[in-house]
Each structure stands twice: as C-alpha cells, then as structure tokens.
CSV table of C-alpha atoms in Angstrom, one decimal:
chain,number,residue,atom,x,y,z
A,1,UNK,CA,-74.5,100.6,13.1
A,2,UNK,CA,-72.6,99.4,10.1
A,3,UNK,CA,-69.5,98.7,12.3
A,4,UNK,CA,-71.6,96.5,14.7
A,5,UNK,CA,-73.0,94.6,11.8
A,6,UNK,CA,-69.4,93.9,10.4
A,7,UNK,CA,-68.2,92.8,13.8
A,8,UNK,CA,-71.2,90.3,14.1
A,9,UNK,CA,-70.5,89.0,10.6
A,10,UNK,CA,-66.8,88.6,11.4
A,11,UNK,CA,-67.7,86.7,14.6
A,12,UNK,CA,-70.0,84.3,12.7
A,13,UNK,CA,-67.4,83.7,10.2
A,14,UNK,CA,-64.8,82.8,12.8
A,15,UNK,CA,-67.2,80.4,14.6
A,16,UNK,CA,-68.1,78.9,11.4
A,17,UNK,CA,-64.4,78.4,10.5
A,18,UNK,CA,-63.6,76.8,14.0
A,19,UNK,CA,-66.5,74.3,13.5
A,20,UNK,CA,-65.2,73.6,10.0
A,21,UNK,CA,-61.7,72.9,11.3
A,22,UNK,CA,-63.2,70.7,14.2
A,23,UNK,CA,-65.1,68.6,11.8
A,24,UNK,CA,-62.2,68.4,9.4
A,25,UNK,CA,-59.8,67.2,12.1
A,26,UNK,CA,-62.2,64.6,13.5
A,27,UNK,CA,-60.8,61.1,13.0
A,28,UNK,CA,-63.0,58.4,11.3
A,29,UNK,CA,-64.2,55.7,13.8
A,30,UNK,CA,-64.1,52.1,13.2
A,31,UNK,CA,-65.8,49.7,15.6
A,32,UNK,CA,-64.5,46.3,16.6
A,33,UNK,CA,-65.7,43.5,19.0
A,34,UNK,CA,-62.6,42.8,21.3
A,35,UNK,CA,-59.3,44.6,22.4
A,36,UNK,CA,-56.8,42.5,20.2
A,37,UNK,CA,-58.5,43.8,17.1
A,38,UNK,CA,-57.8,47.4,18.2
A,39,UNK,CA,-54.1,46.3,18.6
A,40,UNK,CA,-53.9,44.7,14.9
A,41,UNK,CA,-55.6,47.9,13.6
A,42,UNK,CA,-53.2,50.2,15.2
A,43,UNK,CA,-50.2,48.2,13.8
A,44,UNK,CA,-51.3,49.1,10.3
A,45,UNK,CA,-52.8,52.7,10.8
A,46,UNK,CA,-51.2,53.9,14.1
A,47,UNK,CA,-53.3,56.5,15.4
A,48,UNK,CA,-54.9,57.6,12.0
A,49,UNK,CA,-58.4,56.5,13.2
A,50,UNK,CA,-60.5,56.1,16.3
A,51,UNK,CA,-61.4,52.7,17.4
A,52,UNK,CA,-64.5,51.7,19.2
A,53,UNK,CA,-64.4,48.4,21.1
A,54,UNK,CA,-67.7,46.9,21.8
A,55,UNK,CA,-66.9,44.3,24.5
A,56,UNK,CA,-64.8,45.6,27.3
A,57,UNK,CA,-62.3,43.2,29.0
A,58,UNK,CA,-63.8,41.5,32.1
A,59,UNK,CA,-67.4,41.7,30.9
A,60,UNK,CA,-69.9,38.8,30.7
A,61,UNK,CA,-69.8,38.3,27.1
A,62,UNK,CA,-73.0,36.2,27.2
A,63,UNK,CA,-75.1,39.1,28.4
A,64,UNK,CA,-73.1,42.2,27.8
A,65,UNK,CA,-75.2,45.0,26.3
A,66,UNK,CA,-73.3,48.1,24.7
A,67,UNK,CA,-73.4,51.2,26.6
A,68,UNK,CA,-75.0,54.5,25.3
A,69,UNK,CA,-71.4,55.9,24.6
A,70,UNK,CA,-70.5,52.8,22.5
A,71,UNK,CA,-73.8,53.0,20.4
A,72,UNK,CA,-73.1,56.7,19.9
A,73,UNK,CA,-69.7,56.0,18.5
A,74,UNK,CA,-71.1,53.1,16.7
A,75,UNK,CA,-73.6,55.3,14.9
A,76,UNK,CA,-70.7,57.4,13.7
A,77,UNK,CA,-68.6,54.5,12.5
A,78,UNK,CA,-67.6,54.0,8.9
A,79,UNK,CA,-67.3,50.3,9.5
A,80,UNK,CA,-67.7,47.4,11.9
A,81,UNK,CA,-64.9,44.9,11.7
A,82,UNK,CA,-66.1,41.6,13.5
A,83,UNK,CA,-63.9,38.8,14.8
A,84,UNK,CA,-66.1,36.5,13.0
A,85,UNK,CA,-67.6,33.8,15.5
A,86,UNK,CA,-68.1,35.6,18.8
A,87,UNK,CA,-71.5,35.1,20.5
A,88,UNK,CA,-71.7,38.9,20.9
A,89,UNK,CA,-71.6,39.4,17.3
A,90,UNK,CA,-74.2,36.8,16.6
A,91,UNK,CA,-76.6,38.1,19.2
A,92,UNK,CA,-76.2,41.8,18.4
A,93,UNK,CA,-75.5,42.0,14.6
A,94,UNK,CA,-79.1,43.1,13.7
A,95,UNK,CA,-79.3,45.5,16.4
A,96,UNK,CA,-75.9,46.9,15.6
A,97,UNK,CA,-76.8,47.3,12.0
A,98,UNK,CA,-80.0,49.0,12.7
A,99,UNK,CA,-78.0,51.5,14.9
A,100,UNK,CA,-76.0,52.3,11.8
A,101,UNK,CA,-77.4,51.2,8.4
A,102,UNK,CA,-74.7,53.0,6.5
A,103,UNK,CA,-71.8,51.1,8.3
A,104,UNK,CA,-69.9,48.6,6.1
A,105,UNK,CA,-69.1,45.0,7.7
A,106,UNK,CA,-66.1,43.0,7.5
A,107,UNK,CA,-65.2,39.5,8.8
A,108,UNK,CA,-61.7,38.9,10.0
A,109,UNK,CA,-62.2,35.2,10.1
A,110,UNK,CA,-62.6,35.1,6.2
A,111,UNK,CA,-60.4,32.2,4.6
A,112,UNK,CA,-59.6,30.8,8.1
A,113,UNK,CA,-60.4,27.1,8.6
A,114,UNK,CA,-62.6,27.2,11.8
A,115,UNK,CA,-62.4,24.6,14.4
A,116,UNK,CA,-65.8,22.9,15.5
A,117,UNK,CA,-65.8,21.5,18.9
A,118,UNK,CA,-68.1,20.1,21.6
A,119,UNK,CA,-66.9,22.1,24.3
A,120,UNK,CA,-67.8,25.6,22.9
A,121,UNK,CA,-71.5,25.7,24.0
A,122,UNK,CA,-71.9,28.1,27.1
A,123,UNK,CA,-75.1,28.6,29.0
A,124,UNK,CA,-74.7,32.2,29.7
A,125,UNK,CA,-71.5,31.7,31.8
A,126,UNK,CA,-68.9,34.4,32.3
A,127,UNK,CA,-66.5,34.5,29.5
A,128,UNK,CA,-69.0,33.3,26.8
A,129,UNK,CA,-67.6,34.7,23.6
A,130,UNK,CA,-68.4,32.2,21.0
A,131,UNK,CA,-71.2,31.2,18.9
A,132,UNK,CA,-72.5,27.6,19.4
A,133,UNK,CA,-70.3,24.8,18.1
A,134,UNK,CA,-67.5,27.1,16.8
A,135,UNK,CA,-64.3,28.0,18.4
A,136,UNK,CA,-63.9,31.7,17.9
A,137,UNK,CA,-60.1,32.2,19.3
A,138,UNK,CA,-58.5,32.5,15.7
A,139,UNK,CA,-56.3,35.3,17.1
A,140,UNK,CA,-54.4,33.2,19.5
A,141,UNK,CA,-52.3,31.3,16.8
A,142,UNK,CA,-49.7,33.4,14.8
A,143,UNK,CA,-50.5,31.4,11.6
A,144,UNK,CA,-54.2,32.4,11.7
A,145,UNK,CA,-53.2,36.0,12.7
A,146,UNK,CA,-51.2,36.1,9.5
A,147,UNK,CA,-54.6,35.6,7.7
A,148,UNK,CA,-56.3,38.1,9.8
A,149,UNK,CA,-53.8,40.8,9.0
A,150,UNK,CA,-54.0,40.0,5.4
A,151,UNK,CA,-57.9,40.5,5.6
A,152,UNK,CA,-57.4,43.5,7.8
A,153,UNK,CA,-54.9,45.1,5.2
A,154,UNK,CA,-57.3,44.6,2.2
A,155,UNK,CA,-60.3,46.1,4.4
A,156,UNK,CA,-58.5,49.0,5.7
A,157,UNK,CA,-57.0,49.9,2.3
A,158,UNK,CA,-60.5,49.8,0.8
A,159,UNK,CA,-61.8,52.0,3.8
A,160,UNK,CA,-58.8,54.4,3.7
A,161,UNK,CA,-57.1,54.4,0.3
A,162,UNK,CA,-55.2,57.5,1.2
A,163,UNK,CA,-53.2,55.5,3.8
A,164,UNK,CA,-52.4,52.5,1.2
A,165,UNK,CA,-48.8,53.0,1.4
A,166,UNK,CA,-48.6,53.3,5.1
A,167,UNK,CA,-50.8,50.3,5.6
A,168,UNK,CA,-48.6,48.2,3.3
A,169,UNK,CA,-45.4,49.2,4.9
A,170,UNK,CA,-46.7,48.5,8.3
A,171,UNK,CA,-48.2,45.2,7.3
A,172,UNK,CA,-44.8,43.9,6.1
A,173,UNK,CA,-43.1,45.0,9.4
A,174,UNK,CA,-45.8,43.2,11.4
A,175,UNK,CA,-45.4,40.1,9.4
A,176,UNK,CA,-41.8,40.0,10.3
A,177,UNK,CA,-42.7,39.9,14.1
A,178,UNK,CA,-45.2,37.1,13.4
A,179,UNK,CA,-42.5,35.2,11.5
A,180,UNK,CA,-40.2,35.4,14.6
A,181,UNK,CA,-43.0,34.0,16.8
A,182,UNK,CA,-43.9,31.5,14.2
A,183,UNK,CA,-40.3,30.3,14.3
A,184,UNK,CA,-40.2,30.0,18.1
A,185,UNK,CA,-43.3,27.9,18.1
A,186,UNK,CA,-42.0,25.5,15.3
A,187,UNK,CA,-38.7,25.1,17.2
A,188,UNK,CA,-40.6,24.3,20.4
A,189,UNK,CA,-42.7,21.7,18.6
A,190,UNK,CA,-39.4,20.2,17.0
A,191,UNK,CA,-37.8,19.8,20.5
A,192,UNK,CA,-41.0,18.6,22.2
A,193,UNK,CA,-43.4,17.0,19.8
A,194,UNK,CA,-45.6,15.7,22.6
A,195,UNK,CA,-46.1,19.2,24.5
A,196,UNK,CA,-49.3,19.3,26.3
A,197,UNK,CA,-50.7,22.3,28.3
A,198,UNK,CA,-53.8,22.5,30.5
A,199,UNK,CA,-56.1,25.5,30.7
A,200,UNK,CA,-59.6,26.0,32.2
A,201,UNK,CA,-61.2,27.6,29.0
A,202,UNK,CA,-59.8,26.3,25.6
A,203,UNK,CA,-58.5,29.6,24.3
A,204,UNK,CA,-55.4,28.3,22.5
A,205,UNK,CA,-57.2,25.5,20.3
A,206,UNK,CA,-55.9,27.1,17.0
A,207,UNK,CA,-52.3,27.4,18.4
A,208,UNK,CA,-52.5,23.9,19.5
A,209,UNK,CA,-53.8,22.7,16.1
A,210,UNK,CA,-51.3,24.7,14.1
A,211,UNK,CA,-48.1,23.6,15.9
A,212,UNK,CA,-49.0,20.0,16.9
A,213,UNK,CA,-49.5,20.6,20.7
A,214,UNK,CA,-52.1,19.1,23.0
A,215,UNK,CA,-54.4,21.5,24.7
A,216,UNK,CA,-56.2,20.0,27.9
A,217,UNK,CA,-59.1,21.7,29.2
A,218,UNK,CA,-60.7,21.7,32.6
A,219,UNK,CA,-64.2,22.9,31.7
A,220,UNK,CA,-66.3,20.6,29.9
A,221,UNK,CA,-69.0,21.7,27.2
A,222,UNK,CA,-68.6,25.3,28.5
A,223,UNK,CA,-69.4,24.2,32.0
A,224,UNK,CA,-67.8,23.5,35.4
A,225,UNK,CA,-66.7,19.8,35.5
A,226,UNK,CA,-68.6,17.2,37.6
A,227,UNK,CA,-66.6,15.6,40.5
A,228,UNK,CA,-66.0,12.6,38.4
A,229,UNK,CA,-64.9,14.7,35.4
A,230,UNK,CA,-62.6,16.6,37.7
A,231,UNK,CA,-61.2,13.4,39.0
A,232,UNK,CA,-60.6,12.2,35.5
A,233,UNK,CA,-58.9,15.4,34.6
A,234,UNK,CA,-56.6,15.2,37.7
A,235,UNK,CA,-55.4,11.7,36.4
A,236,UNK,CA,-54.9,12.9,32.9
A,237,UNK,CA,-52.8,15.9,34.2
A,238,UNK,CA,-50.5,13.4,35.9
A,239,UNK,CA,-50.3,11.2,32.9
A,240,UNK,CA,-49.2,14.1,30.8
A,241,UNK,CA,-46.9,15.5,33.5
A,242,UNK,CA,-48.6,18.9,33.6
A,243,UNK,CA,-46.7,21.3,35.9
A,244,UNK,CA,-48.5,24.6,35.0
A,245,UNK,CA,-52.4,25.2,34.7
A,246,UNK,CA,-53.3,28.3,32.8
A,247,UNK,CA,-56.4,30.2,34.0
A,248,UNK,CA,-58.2,33.3,32.6
A,249,UNK,CA,-59.5,36.1,35.1
A,250,UNK,CA,-63.0,36.0,34.0
A,251,UNK,CA,-63.5,32.3,35.0
A,252,UNK,CA,-63.9,30.7,38.3
A,253,UNK,CA,-60.3,29.5,39.5
A,254,UNK,CA,-61.5,27.0,42.1
A,255,UNK,CA,-61.3,23.9,40.1
A,256,UNK,CA,-57.9,24.9,38.5
A,257,UNK,CA,-56.6,25.2,42.0
A,258,UNK,CA,-57.9,21.9,43.2
A,259,UNK,CA,-56.1,20.3,40.3
A,260,UNK,CA,-52.9,22.3,40.8
A,261,UNK,CA,-52.9,21.3,44.5
A,262,UNK,CA,-53.4,17.6,43.7
A,263,UNK,CA,-50.7,17.5,41.2
A,264,UNK,CA,-48.2,20.0,42.5
A,265,UNK,CA,-48.6,22.4,39.7
A,266,UNK,CA,-48.7,26.1,39.7
A,267,UNK,CA,-51.4,28.2,38.2
A,268,UNK,CA,-50.5,31.1,35.8
A,269,UNK,CA,-53.1,33.6,34.6
A,270,UNK,CA,-53.3,34.3,30.9
A,271,UNK,CA,-55.5,36.9,29.1
A,272,UNK,CA,-56.2,36.0,25.5
A,273,UNK,CA,-58.4,39.2,25.3
A,274,UNK,CA,-55.5,41.5,26.2
A,275,UNK,CA,-55.2,44.6,24.2
A,276,UNK,CA,-51.3,44.1,23.9
A,277,UNK,CA,-51.5,40.9,21.7
A,278,UNK,CA,-47.8,40.6,21.0
A,279,UNK,CA,-46.7,40.9,24.6
A,280,UNK,CA,-49.4,38.6,25.8
A,281,UNK,CA,-48.5,35.9,23.2
A,282,UNK,CA,-44.9,36.3,23.9
A,283,UNK,CA,-45.5,35.7,27.7
A,284,UNK,CA,-47.5,32.7,26.9
A,285,UNK,CA,-44.9,31.2,24.6
A,286,UNK,CA,-42.3,31.8,27.0
A,287,UNK,CA,-44.3,29.8,29.6
A,288,UNK,CA,-44.6,26.9,27.2
A,289,UNK,CA,-40.9,27.0,26.4
A,290,UNK,CA,-40.2,26.5,30.0
A,291,UNK,CA,-42.4,23.5,30.4
C-alpha cells in the first residue's frame, strides 16, 4: 500500500515537473499587424520570441477579421507593436485591447514625418491598409526604416532587457545593410534626378519623397480610374517615358495592363507586404536602377 502511494506521488512529481519545463520553455508572444514587422523584429531578436501576424498577406485589409487562433495568440501576447497608420489598426484597436487588457502597445511610426495625401481613402476595396488621409507605407523607404528600427530597438529592449546586448548588436548590423541600400538610392538619384515610376497603388510614396523620385499612380483616391482619368494617365506615362508599370497582387491588374499595352511597357509585380523585406526592397530598387 505504501509502495503504491509512493509510486503515485512520484508520477505526480514527474508530471508536474514536465508541465513546469513546458511553461518555462514557452516563448513570449508579440503581436504585429503585417509581415514586414515580423521580419524587422527577427533581425533584432532572431527566434527568441514568437510573433503573431494579425493581417495575412493577400487579405482584404478593409474587412479582415482576426481568426480565433490569432485572438488566442493575441490574448497571450505581452505587447502589440502596431505599424502606426493602418486601417486595420484604427478599426480594431479597441477590440484588440479588450481581448488583452494587460498587453503593452507600441507605435513604430513614432517620430516619422507622415505623408498626408488625397489618394489614400479606400471605400472597402481590396488592399485597404491605411487610415483616412494618411499614407501608412513608412516601411518602404530605407530612411524611414532606420527610424522604425530605432523605435523597435527601444521597445524590444524595454520588453526583453535580458536580450539588450543581442538587440544592440543585431541593430547595428542591420543598419549597415540599410546604409548600403540608402547609398544605392542616393547614387540612383544623382545619376537620374528626374526618375519617375508608375504603380497602381501608391505604396512607395515615402521612398519617392526621401530620394527625390516621382511616383505616378493609376488608382485615384483609392478607386479604379474613370475612362477620362485612365486616358490622362496614359498620356502622362508617355510624357514621363514610363517603360515599367508596377502592380500588387491584391489589386485588379486590368487598368495597369491597358496602360502597358498602350505605351509598350511591361508590368512587374511587387509586394510591399512581403515578409522578406530586404529581398523585396532589393528587387524593387534593382528594377528602378534598370530604368
């Protein structure tokens, strides 16, 4: 009888120990809005934490509702790091805070001079990711990503002080890569100070502003252009000697193809929401360099 009791107690101790190890080894969770944020965080912390992305690529960002699995991860998150001006963030902030009232909130657009623009109002069209009147695509310019990474370094150090040295070291290494990209764009501007590029949705407004390029857009005020507007855009593309039209997969490509056929240009797909930010930016810049 005593032997049986001892065996039972030993089993309980072993099971309790296993549960404790499992809990100890569980990574802290941080929630973010879009995939590039995950990439930025992993450059600083590698795989030290688990990152919950709230908006999957290819989703309709105007009407996207988080899944039960995402809300579950959100409820266990220590922090939500928002991009700053995404429509999803504006629409869901109160509900997300209600799902996890102890979660800390951080804003990656802090200290960034945002761009106001008339063509950032979207009437529930696919690809809606911005709050009314504000261009949210701060992460598509290396100069702004430098500020984003400084914010991120400070936030992550506050959240995970035990990784302070790792974060600082990785931050410095990533800045070196940003410097190389920045130099390429400065050289491109110096060699072609009238560079213009055309894209359906204005995703590279910050890059155009920061490096003196001209971004021409096909959509107007977040909507498909009217026939007269489309005609005017075709004439503008001819005047600017556009030979490449950039398109995003979440948008209708019909009008971009019409313009390309009219002026003899090619269409190239870009993905500003790609997880692999460095690779995607390198590819886009390479296309600009070839214009």
